[in-house]
Short mmCIF file of C-alpha atoms and ligand atoms in Angstrom, two decimals:
data_model
loop_
_atom_site.label_atom_id
_atom_site.label_comp_id
_atom_site.label_asym_id
_atom_site.label_seq_id
_atom_site.Cartn_x
_atom_site.Cartn_y
_atom_site.Cartn_z
CA MET A 82 -28.38 3.39 12.80
CA THR A 83 -24.38 3.56 12.33
CA GLU A 84 -22.64 6.64 11.88
CA LEU A 85 -22.29 6.82 7.91
CA THR A 86 -18.20 7.00 8.38
CA GLN A 87 -18.61 3.71 9.87
CA LEU A 88 -20.15 1.78 6.79
CA THR A 89 -18.42 -0.43 4.48
CA LEU A 90 -17.77 0.74 1.14
CA ALA A 91 -19.92 -1.83 -0.45
CA ALA A 92 -22.64 -0.89 2.51
CA ALA A 93 -22.17 2.90 1.54
CA LEU A 94 -22.83 2.61 -1.89
CA GLU A 95 -25.41 0.34 -1.33
CA GLY A 96 -26.87 2.81 0.61
CA LEU A 97 -26.23 6.09 -1.85
CA LYS A 98 -27.74 4.48 -4.77
CA SER A 99 -30.96 3.36 -2.81
CA ARG A 100 -30.51 7.49 -2.38
CA ARG A 101 -31.10 6.61 1.95
CA PHE A 102 -28.49 9.58 2.02
CA SER A 103 -26.64 11.50 -0.23
CA SER A 104 -22.79 12.29 -1.40
CA ARG A 105 -22.72 15.71 0.54
CA GLU A 106 -24.33 13.61 3.24
CA ILE A 107 -21.83 10.67 3.54
CA THR A 108 -18.95 13.23 2.67
CA GLU A 109 -20.25 15.61 4.86
CA ALA A 110 -19.15 13.30 7.66
CA HIS A 111 -16.36 12.49 6.91
CA ILE A 112 -15.08 16.15 6.74
CA GLU A 113 -16.10 16.52 10.25
CA ALA A 114 -14.91 13.66 11.31
CA ILE A 115 -11.26 14.26 9.98
CA GLU A 116 -11.34 17.99 11.68
CA ALA A 117 -11.70 16.29 14.57
CA ALA A 118 -9.07 13.86 14.21
CA ASN A 119 -6.65 15.40 12.27
CA PRO A 120 -4.69 17.29 14.52
CA LYS A 121 -4.05 14.64 16.41
CA LEU A 122 -3.76 10.91 13.61
CA ASN A 123 -1.93 13.86 11.47
CA ALA A 124 -3.56 10.91 8.30
CA TYR A 125 -4.49 13.84 6.07
CA VAL A 126 -1.71 16.32 4.70
CA THR A 127 -3.74 18.09 1.95
CA LEU A 128 -7.48 18.52 2.50
CA THR A 129 -10.15 19.25 -0.07
CA PRO A 130 -13.44 20.06 1.40
CA GLU A 131 -14.28 22.28 -1.54
CA LYS A 132 -13.11 20.17 -4.18
CA ALA A 133 -15.21 17.22 -2.45
CA LEU A 134 -18.35 19.08 -1.50
CA ALA A 135 -17.86 19.75 -5.69
CA MET A 136 -18.12 16.07 -6.52
CA ALA A 137 -20.80 14.79 -3.87
CA ASP A 138 -23.64 17.35 -4.95
CA ALA A 139 -22.14 16.03 -8.98
CA ALA A 140 -22.44 12.47 -7.75
CA ASP A 141 -26.10 13.33 -5.89
CA ALA A 142 -27.17 14.97 -9.32
CA ARG A 143 -25.48 11.99 -11.24
CA LEU A 144 -27.81 9.57 -8.71
CA ALA A 145 -31.01 11.92 -8.82
CA ARG A 146 -30.52 10.84 -12.44
CA GLY A 147 -30.25 7.33 -11.95
CA GLU A 148 -26.91 6.70 -13.54
CA GLY A 149 -23.17 7.38 -11.71
CA GLY A 150 -20.50 4.91 -11.36
CA ARG A 151 -19.56 2.30 -9.52
CA LEU A 152 -18.01 4.10 -6.88
CA GLU A 153 -20.93 7.45 -7.52
CA GLY A 154 -21.06 9.26 -4.71
CA ALA A 155 -17.69 7.69 -1.90
CA PRO A 156 -15.50 9.39 -0.43
CA ILE A 157 -12.10 8.40 -0.56
CA GLY A 158 -8.75 9.58 0.27
CA VAL A 159 -6.06 9.10 -1.65
CA LYS A 160 -2.28 8.76 -1.06
CA ASP A 161 0.11 11.58 -1.66
CA LEU A 162 2.10 9.88 -4.64
CA PHE A 163 -0.83 10.06 -6.84
CA CYS A 164 -0.45 13.29 -8.50
CA THR A 165 -4.08 15.17 -8.49
CA GLU A 166 -4.59 17.50 -11.20
CA GLY A 167 -4.34 21.13 -9.25
CA VAL A 168 -3.93 20.13 -5.52
CA ARG A 169 -0.27 19.66 -3.89
CA THR A 170 1.56 16.65 -4.78
CA THR A 171 4.25 15.95 -2.87
CA ALA A 172 4.88 12.16 -1.69
CA CYS A 173 5.68 13.70 1.89
CA SER A 174 9.44 15.24 0.57
CA ALA A 175 10.26 18.69 1.39
CA ILE A 176 12.05 18.79 -2.62
CA LEU A 177 9.00 18.56 -3.96
CA GLY A 178 7.63 21.94 -2.55
CA GLU A 179 4.04 23.45 -3.55
CA PHE A 180 4.53 20.58 -6.63
CA THR A 181 1.11 21.39 -7.74
CA PRO A 182 0.51 19.15 -11.40
CA PRO A 183 -1.13 20.27 -14.32
CA TYR A 184 -2.30 16.61 -14.50
CA GLU A 185 -4.15 13.65 -13.06
CA SER A 186 -2.55 10.03 -11.94
CA THR A 187 -4.56 7.59 -14.40
CA VAL A 188 -5.36 5.46 -11.23
CA THR A 189 -7.55 8.81 -9.14
CA ALA A 190 -8.47 9.58 -13.35
CA ASN A 191 -10.62 5.96 -13.05
CA LEU A 192 -11.62 6.75 -9.47
CA TRP A 193 -13.12 9.98 -10.62
CA ALA A 194 -14.89 8.66 -13.45
CA ASP A 195 -16.10 5.84 -11.93
CA GLY A 196 -18.46 8.14 -9.57
CA ALA A 197 -16.19 8.57 -6.31
CA VAL A 198 -14.88 11.90 -4.60
CA MET A 199 -11.47 12.81 -2.98
CA LEU A 200 -11.43 14.16 0.47
CA GLY A 201 -7.51 14.69 0.44
CA LYS A 202 -4.35 13.79 -0.11
CA LEU A 203 -3.21 11.34 2.57
CA ASN A 204 0.75 11.10 4.63
CA MET A 205 3.54 8.43 3.75
CA ASP A 206 7.01 8.09 4.00
CA GLU A 207 8.78 10.26 1.99
CA PHE A 208 9.13 8.66 -1.72
CA ALA A 209 7.45 5.60 -0.16
CA MET A 210 10.04 4.63 1.24
CA GLY A 211 9.92 3.32 4.58
CA SER A 212 7.84 0.79 6.83
CA SER A 213 7.22 3.11 9.70
CA ASN A 214 5.70 6.69 7.72
CA GLU A 215 8.54 8.63 10.04
CA THR A 216 10.08 9.89 6.81
CA SER A 217 7.52 12.34 6.16
CA ARG A 218 8.60 16.01 5.44
CA PHE A 219 4.79 16.39 7.77
CA GLY A 220 5.76 14.03 10.43
CA PRO A 221 4.27 10.56 10.84
CA PRO A 222 0.53 10.06 11.30
CA CYS A 223 -1.05 8.22 14.73
CA SER A 224 -2.30 4.94 14.62
CA PRO A 225 -5.54 5.16 16.00
CA TRP A 226 -4.54 1.48 17.10
CA ARG A 227 -3.27 1.47 21.08
CA ARG A 228 -1.44 -2.08 22.99
CA ARG A 229 -3.88 -2.29 25.30
CA GLY A 230 -3.93 -0.18 29.08
CA SER A 231 -0.94 1.83 27.09
CA THR A 232 -1.24 5.69 25.56
CA VAL A 233 2.32 4.73 23.86
CA PRO A 234 1.39 6.04 19.97
CA ILE A 235 1.76 3.45 17.65
CA SER A 236 3.07 3.23 13.68
CA ALA A 237 0.00 2.62 11.69
CA GLY A 238 3.12 1.04 9.32
CA GLY A 239 4.71 2.12 5.80
CA SER A 240 5.07 3.81 2.95
CA SER A 241 1.11 4.10 3.37
CA GLY A 242 0.54 4.44 6.85
CA GLY A 243 -1.73 7.78 6.30
CA SER A 244 -3.96 5.79 3.84
CA ALA A 245 -3.50 3.11 7.18
CA THR A 246 -4.88 5.60 9.22
CA ALA A 247 -7.37 7.33 7.80
CA VAL A 248 -9.08 3.85 6.79
CA ALA A 249 -8.85 2.14 10.29
CA ALA A 250 -10.10 5.98 11.81
CA ASP A 251 -12.93 6.35 9.44
CA LEU A 252 -11.58 9.41 7.83
CA CYS A 253 -12.12 7.76 4.68
CA LEU A 254 -14.30 4.35 2.96
CA ALA A 255 -11.20 3.94 1.22
CA ALA A 256 -7.53 4.96 0.70
CA THR A 257 -5.20 4.31 -2.58
CA ALA A 258 -1.81 3.01 -1.39
CA SER A 259 1.09 1.84 -3.47
CA ASP A 260 3.30 -1.16 -2.88
CA THR A 261 7.10 -1.33 -3.89
CA GLY A 262 7.50 -3.58 -1.89
CA GLY A 263 5.01 -4.23 1.08
CA SER A 264 4.05 -0.50 1.82
CA ILE A 265 -0.29 -1.81 1.09
CA ARG A 266 0.46 -4.62 2.80
CA GLN A 267 2.44 -4.13 6.03
CA PRO A 268 0.17 -0.67 6.78
CA ALA A 269 -3.25 -3.24 5.88
CA ALA A 270 -1.14 -5.73 8.71
CA PHE A 271 -0.83 -3.37 11.22
CA ALA A 272 -3.75 -1.23 11.13
CA GLY A 273 -6.98 -4.09 10.94
CA LEU A 274 -7.06 -3.68 7.64
CA VAL A 275 -7.39 -5.62 3.49
CA GLY A 276 -4.88 -4.30 1.43
CA ILE A 277 -3.85 -6.08 -1.73
CA LYS A 278 -1.21 -5.39 -4.20
CA PRO A 279 -1.98 -6.53 -7.64
CA THR A 280 0.59 -8.01 -10.12
CA TYR A 281 2.98 -5.57 -12.09
CA GLY A 282 1.22 -3.99 -14.77
CA ARG A 283 -2.41 -4.07 -13.61
CA ALA A 284 -3.07 -0.31 -12.49
CA SER A 285 -1.54 2.07 -14.93
CA ARG A 286 1.47 3.28 -12.97
CA TYR A 287 0.99 6.98 -15.00
CA GLY A 288 1.27 10.10 -13.13
CA MET A 289 2.26 8.51 -10.00
CA VAL A 290 5.10 9.83 -8.38
CA ALA A 291 7.96 6.73 -9.29
CA PHE A 292 9.67 5.15 -6.35
CA ALA A 293 11.48 1.86 -8.02
CA SER A 294 9.71 1.68 -11.31
CA SER A 295 9.95 -2.24 -11.62
CA LEU A 296 8.31 -3.02 -8.61
CA ASP A 297 6.00 -0.32 -7.52
CA GLN A 298 2.30 -1.03 -8.17
CA ALA A 299 -0.72 1.06 -7.18
CA GLY A 300 -3.43 -0.90 -5.23
CA PRO A 301 -5.98 0.38 -2.06
CA LEU A 302 -6.21 -0.04 1.48
CA ALA A 303 -10.15 -0.85 2.94
CA LYS A 304 -12.14 -2.35 5.58
CA THR A 305 -12.93 -6.18 4.27
CA VAL A 306 -12.27 -7.62 1.19
CA LEU A 307 -15.42 -7.33 -0.44
CA ASP A 308 -14.56 -2.95 -0.33
CA SER A 309 -10.64 -3.92 -1.51
CA ALA A 310 -12.01 -5.86 -4.66
CA LEU A 311 -14.16 -2.99 -5.42
CA MET A 312 -11.19 -0.54 -5.46
CA LEU A 313 -9.58 -2.13 -6.90
CA GLU A 314 -11.62 -3.55 -9.94
CA ALA A 315 -12.34 0.79 -10.61
CA MET A 316 -8.08 1.23 -9.68
CA CYS A 317 -7.07 -0.59 -12.47
CA SER A 318 -6.90 -0.37 -16.26
CA THR A 319 -5.17 -0.59 -19.99
CA ASP A 320 -2.82 2.44 -20.55
CA PRO A 321 -0.93 3.51 -23.63
CA LYS A 322 0.39 6.36 -20.72
CA ASP A 323 2.29 3.54 -19.47
CA SER A 324 4.33 1.04 -21.36
CA THR A 325 4.67 -1.64 -18.69
CA SER A 326 0.60 -1.47 -18.04
CA LEU A 327 -1.02 -4.84 -19.13
CA HIS A 328 -3.73 -5.52 -22.35
CA ILE A 329 -5.76 -7.58 -21.15
CA PRO A 330 -9.44 -6.75 -18.98
CA VAL A 331 -9.56 -6.18 -15.41
CA PRO A 332 -12.27 -9.08 -14.47
CA ARG A 333 -15.15 -8.40 -11.74
CA TRP A 334 -13.16 -9.37 -8.79
CA SER A 335 -16.06 -8.14 -6.15
CA THR A 336 -17.62 -11.08 -7.93
CA SER A 337 -15.20 -14.11 -6.51
CA VAL A 338 -15.49 -12.96 -2.53
CA GLY A 339 -17.44 -15.16 -0.72
CA ARG A 340 -16.90 -18.10 -3.94
CA SER A 341 -16.12 -21.40 -1.76
CA VAL A 342 -11.64 -22.57 -1.78
CA LYS A 343 -13.33 -25.69 -1.35
CA GLY A 344 -10.92 -27.86 -3.22
CA MET A 345 -8.02 -25.08 -3.36
CA ARG A 346 -4.23 -25.79 -2.67
CA ILE A 347 -2.35 -23.52 -0.18
CA GLY A 348 1.13 -23.99 -0.37
CA VAL A 349 2.98 -23.24 2.92
CA PRO A 350 6.60 -22.12 2.20
CA ARG A 351 8.70 -23.31 4.66
CA GLU A 352 11.48 -20.43 4.39
CA TYR A 353 9.11 -18.02 5.67
CA ARG A 354 9.37 -19.38 8.92
CA VAL A 355 12.22 -17.52 9.70
CA GLU A 356 14.08 -17.24 12.77
CA GLY A 357 12.98 -15.39 15.89
CA MET A 358 9.72 -14.84 14.78
CA PRO A 359 7.34 -14.43 17.72
CA GLN A 360 5.47 -17.54 18.94
CA GLU A 361 1.91 -15.56 18.09
CA ILE A 362 2.47 -15.20 14.41
CA GLU A 363 3.59 -18.45 14.56
CA ALA A 364 0.39 -19.19 16.06
CA LEU A 365 -1.45 -17.69 13.69
CA TRP A 366 -0.59 -18.37 10.52
CA SER A 367 -1.12 -21.95 12.44
CA GLN A 368 -4.49 -21.32 12.49
CA GLY A 369 -5.07 -19.29 9.56
CA VAL A 370 -4.15 -22.89 7.70
CA ALA A 371 -6.62 -24.60 9.30
CA TRP A 372 -9.17 -21.75 8.89
CA LEU A 373 -8.90 -22.89 5.24
CA LYS A 374 -8.35 -26.70 5.45
CA ALA A 375 -11.69 -26.00 7.18
CA ALA A 376 -13.14 -24.62 4.51
CA GLY A 377 -12.22 -27.29 1.70
CA ALA A 378 -8.56 -26.53 0.62
CA THR A 379 -5.79 -28.80 1.16
CA ILE A 380 -2.34 -27.68 2.58
CA VAL A 381 0.57 -28.75 0.60
CA ASP A 382 4.07 -27.69 2.27
CA VAL A 383 6.16 -26.73 -0.46
CA SER A 384 9.92 -24.60 -1.09
CA LEU A 385 10.75 -21.01 -2.06
CA PRO A 386 14.49 -21.51 -1.16
CA HIS A 387 15.76 -18.69 -2.50
CA THR A 388 13.96 -16.29 -0.33
CA LYS A 389 16.53 -15.62 1.82
CA TYR A 390 18.47 -13.25 -0.89
CA ALA A 391 15.29 -11.75 -1.41
CA LEU A 392 15.52 -8.92 0.58
CA PRO A 393 19.18 -8.41 -0.04
CA ALA A 394 18.48 -8.01 -3.28
CA TYR A 395 15.63 -5.87 -2.66
CA TYR A 396 17.54 -3.33 -1.26
CA ILE A 397 19.73 -3.84 -4.26
CA VAL A 398 17.15 -3.15 -7.00
CA ALA A 399 14.96 -0.25 -5.24
CA PRO A 400 17.21 1.99 -4.51
CA ALA A 401 18.88 1.42 -7.70
CA GLU A 402 16.01 2.29 -9.56
CA ALA A 403 15.50 5.21 -6.95
CA SER A 404 18.84 6.83 -8.01
CA SER A 405 17.62 6.85 -11.46
CA ASN A 406 14.01 7.89 -11.07
CA LEU A 407 15.20 10.69 -8.88
CA ALA A 408 17.62 12.26 -10.53
CA ARG A 409 15.04 14.20 -12.10
CA TYR A 410 14.54 16.33 -8.71
CA ASP A 411 17.63 19.03 -9.46
CA GLY A 412 15.86 22.17 -8.31
CA MET A 413 15.17 23.24 -12.34
CA ARG A 414 12.05 21.61 -12.85
CA TYR A 415 9.95 21.06 -9.84
CA GLY A 416 9.00 22.02 -6.39
CA ALA A 417 12.05 23.60 -4.10
CA ARG A 418 15.70 24.79 -4.99
CA VAL A 419 18.48 26.25 -2.79
CA SER A 420 20.68 27.88 -4.99
CA GLY A 421 24.29 27.60 -4.43
CA SER A 422 26.90 30.21 -5.08
CA GLY A 423 25.43 30.64 -8.20
CA SER A 424 26.65 27.41 -10.57
CA LEU A 425 24.37 25.28 -11.55
CA THR A 426 26.05 22.21 -10.51
CA ASP A 427 26.19 24.07 -7.06
CA THR A 428 22.43 24.68 -7.07
CA TYR A 429 21.63 21.13 -7.98
CA GLU A 430 23.71 19.63 -4.64
CA HIS A 431 21.93 22.63 -2.49
CA THR A 432 18.67 21.36 -3.61
CA ARG A 433 18.92 17.73 -3.06
CA ALA A 434 20.94 17.74 -0.03
CA ALA A 435 18.00 19.97 1.66
CA GLY A 436 15.76 18.98 -0.51
CA PHE A 437 15.83 14.96 0.91
CA GLY A 438 15.57 13.54 4.69
CA GLN A 439 18.03 11.05 5.09
CA ASP A 440 16.65 7.87 4.03
CA VAL A 441 16.00 9.01 0.78
CA GLN A 442 19.23 10.16 0.44
CA ARG A 443 20.88 6.51 1.87
CA ARG A 444 19.16 4.51 -0.49
CA LEU A 445 20.60 7.33 -3.66
CA LEU A 446 23.83 6.32 -2.28
CA ILE A 447 23.41 3.02 -2.14
CA GLY A 448 22.09 2.88 -6.07
CA THR A 449 24.31 4.97 -7.23
CA TYR A 450 27.23 3.19 -5.90
CA VAL A 451 25.47 -0.16 -6.74
CA LEU A 452 24.84 0.84 -10.42
CA SER A 453 28.41 2.40 -10.78
CA ALA A 454 30.93 0.90 -12.84
CA GLY A 455 33.17 -0.83 -11.12
CA TYR A 456 30.40 -2.17 -8.65
CA TYR A 457 27.18 -3.25 -11.54
CA ASP A 458 28.50 -6.62 -11.46
CA ALA A 459 28.69 -7.77 -8.26
CA TYR A 460 25.29 -5.97 -7.34
CA TYR A 461 23.37 -4.94 -9.81
CA LEU A 462 23.86 -7.97 -12.33
CA ARG A 463 23.66 -10.03 -9.23
CA ALA A 464 20.69 -9.32 -7.55
CA GLN A 465 19.05 -9.44 -10.61
CA ARG A 466 20.04 -12.84 -11.84
CA VAL A 467 18.21 -13.65 -7.74
CA ARG A 468 15.43 -11.62 -8.84
CA ALA A 469 15.32 -14.61 -11.56
CA ARG A 470 15.60 -17.28 -9.17
CA ILE A 471 13.00 -15.99 -6.23
CA LEU A 472 10.33 -15.77 -9.73
CA GLU A 473 11.36 -19.17 -10.66
CA ASP A 474 10.78 -20.61 -6.94
CA PHE A 475 7.24 -19.51 -7.37
CA GLU A 476 7.03 -20.62 -10.70
CA THR A 477 7.27 -24.71 -9.39
CA ALA A 478 5.25 -23.99 -6.50
CA PHE A 479 2.73 -22.89 -7.88
CA GLU A 480 2.97 -25.87 -10.31
CA SER A 481 1.56 -27.68 -6.95
CA VAL A 482 -0.90 -25.01 -5.49
CA ASP A 483 -3.06 -21.68 -6.33
CA ALA A 484 -1.90 -19.58 -3.67
CA LEU A 485 0.56 -19.45 -1.23
CA LEU A 486 -0.17 -18.43 2.65
CA THR A 487 1.78 -16.18 5.41
CA PRO A 488 2.24 -14.21 7.86
CA THR A 489 2.53 -10.78 6.41
CA THR A 490 4.86 -9.01 8.91
CA PRO A 491 7.13 -10.68 11.37
CA SER A 492 5.46 -8.68 13.77
CA ALA A 493 2.90 -6.40 14.99
CA ALA A 494 2.65 -2.75 14.69
CA PHE A 495 5.82 -1.21 16.79
CA ALA A 496 5.11 2.44 18.58
CA TYR A 497 7.11 5.16 17.94
CA GLY A 498 10.86 5.61 19.18
CA GLU A 499 11.00 1.98 19.64
CA THR A 500 12.77 0.76 17.05
CA SER A 501 16.49 1.10 17.24
CA GLY A 502 17.05 3.61 14.57
CA ASP A 503 19.11 1.75 12.53
CA PRO A 504 17.92 1.32 9.19
CA VAL A 505 18.36 -2.88 8.42
CA GLU A 506 16.25 -3.17 11.55
CA MET A 507 13.44 -1.97 9.88
CA TYR A 508 14.19 -2.94 6.37
CA LEU A 509 14.14 -6.65 7.80
CA ASN A 510 9.74 -6.10 8.93
CA ASP A 511 10.01 -6.20 4.71
CA ILE A 512 11.02 -10.07 4.73
CA PHE A 513 7.59 -11.71 4.07
CA THR A 514 6.63 -8.88 1.63
CA VAL A 515 9.24 -8.17 -1.22
CA THR A 516 9.39 -11.45 -2.82
CA ALA A 517 5.77 -10.77 -4.58
CA ASN A 518 7.09 -7.16 -5.53
CA LEU A 519 9.72 -8.94 -6.72
CA ALA A 520 8.39 -11.47 -8.92
CA GLY A 521 5.23 -9.46 -9.55
CA LEU A 522 3.09 -11.65 -8.57
CA PRO A 523 -0.64 -10.40 -6.86
CA ALA A 524 -0.78 -10.83 -2.72
CA ILE A 525 -3.08 -9.55 -0.72
CA SER A 526 -3.44 -8.63 3.47
CA VAL A 527 -6.14 -9.74 5.70
CA PRO A 528 -7.02 -9.31 8.99
CA ALA A 529 -7.09 -12.30 10.96
CA ALA A 530 -6.26 -12.12 14.94
CA LEU A 531 -5.29 -9.37 17.77
CA SER A 532 -2.26 -9.53 19.65
CA SER A 533 -1.54 -10.38 22.68
CA GLU A 534 -1.03 -6.42 23.93
CA GLY A 535 -4.47 -5.88 20.73
CA LEU A 536 -2.61 -4.55 18.15
CA PRO A 537 -3.76 -6.34 15.07
CA LEU A 538 -1.91 -9.32 12.56
CA GLY A 539 -2.46 -9.92 9.35
CA LEU A 540 -1.91 -13.20 7.15
CA GLN A 541 -1.36 -12.88 3.91
CA VAL A 542 -2.02 -14.57 -0.16
CA ILE A 543 0.19 -14.83 -2.75
CA GLY A 544 -1.01 -15.61 -6.15
CA ARG A 545 -0.11 -16.78 -9.41
CA ALA A 546 0.55 -14.14 -11.59
CA LEU A 547 -3.17 -12.52 -12.92
CA ASP A 548 -4.64 -14.99 -11.10
CA GLU A 549 -5.89 -11.71 -8.02
CA ASP A 550 -9.58 -13.77 -8.28
CA THR A 551 -7.70 -16.51 -6.20
CA CYS A 552 -6.22 -13.47 -3.67
CA PHE A 553 -9.81 -12.39 -3.02
CA ARG A 554 -11.60 -15.89 -2.69
CA ALA A 555 -8.82 -17.59 0.19
CA ALA A 556 -8.87 -13.58 1.58
CA ALA A 557 -12.52 -13.91 1.85
CA ALA A 558 -12.39 -17.43 3.12
CA ILE A 559 -10.07 -15.94 6.18
CA GLU A 560 -11.81 -12.98 6.59
CA ALA A 561 -15.22 -15.08 7.01
CA SER A 562 -13.90 -17.50 9.48
CA ALA A 563 -11.48 -14.51 11.49
CA GLY A 564 -14.80 -12.72 11.84
CA PHE A 565 -11.78 -9.95 12.75
CA LYS A 566 -14.52 -7.47 13.78
CA ALA A 567 -12.09 -5.69 16.33
CA ARG A 568 -12.19 -1.64 16.11
CA PRO A 569 -9.79 0.93 17.86
CA GLU A 570 -11.34 3.05 20.60
CA ALA A 571 -12.15 6.73 19.68
CA TRP A 572 -9.21 7.39 22.11
CA TRP A 573 -8.76 10.87 19.22
CA ARG A 574 -12.29 11.85 18.93
CA ALA A 575 -12.02 12.60 22.89
N1 LIG B 716 9.28 -0.28 3.55
C1 LIG B 716 9.92 -0.63 1.93
C2 LIG B 716 10.93 0.19 1.66
O1 LIG B 716 11.34 0.31 2.27
C3 LIG B 716 8.79 -0.69 0.91
C4 LIG B 716 8.28 0.48 0.40
C5 LIG B 716 7.34 0.06 -0.33
O2 LIG B 716 6.45 -0.99 -0.48
N2 LIG B 716 6.71 1.58 -1.06
O3 LIG B 716 11.42 0.25 0.91
#
């Protein structure tokens, strides 16, 4: 029998419902796996085993009565930027200290209402700023994946690197994550998982530690397309506590998984063929096109002419919003405080200098600069104009196609220590993912192949606003054709 931790979420839900095993059993199996693996993988930054077992017992009682929600009894992990009542929430920043929220984020509240069980809080880049998870105050997680014949530690991506590590190493059935410029999809690609960022406004941002409010969206990291649909259905809702929450019903996406893509029109944006893209990424992309064609889709070349301005625009808009959102961390209201010589300003300065890491400080400086009186028009306003053009590009493309197919990332996962340390090099990793955030569109990453070095590679499907359905269908078609079954060798168990 497959170990309980190796089940997909869908298979686990079946087993729980038919009472082949209990929530306590599958939760205990995960807790044991975490205790054994976490010292090496550093996926979880806070463990909540007592809470998990109490939730599991409550789920078992409901299941015994023939009741229970859509995720009843399923143990999952939570990225450390979702506020969890009574459980420390830090966004992996020192400035939040031991902050323990007295309230629950809407996304996690929805999951618990559906019967999910919380195993703990997952590692991430500080305030979700990053692509490698190296900026966490708890140190980076280590991807369960390794290059063939090598023991060099590999990044699970970022900012949701802990979520990706935990799901890929079977330390939870699925996890919550968030995506401001690619933080669900890039770790999904790096760790051989499925990750979807829904349309902006589908998931409530209430109780999510804010990075860039007009870009942030919650979504799941999961083992399969079906699992990601099951998670997303439970996470999304209309929420009066978030003014940008959409007032529309949440569809049953899990029923679209497996529906044919026959007749679907898939666009291939030529501007995503960037200079210096490795041959194997090109080949993967062509393979994806061939798979969808064979499944009955029509492939169309499209143009998104403003793509080259997306990354610079993102790195103006995101820091600008961050500088405003992170103004609240002043040592007075939350978390850590470092008092200076006594004046209020001095305490602010000391607290923020000690509490924010280097990359966060760099972004706050950029954000404050581009919003300042003399530069607002030259930078922020221009970036907003670019954003409007990018959205128009997508709208024009979607007049002739139903979805777009691109690689998720310009390379396979990098090894820690192999990147130059130049922040711009790291920012370039977001080249294929930030556009969907700027335009508010749904986008999914699905594992498609292994690189020549044996690391996972992902393909991305971007859909029309509110059309997650097409994303799920196209991703499921790729999943079926790719037959991606590779799993990391469990070296961390040795
Ligand atoms: N890597 C991107 C950044 O550093 C995206 C992060 C995210 O999506 N949270 O901003």
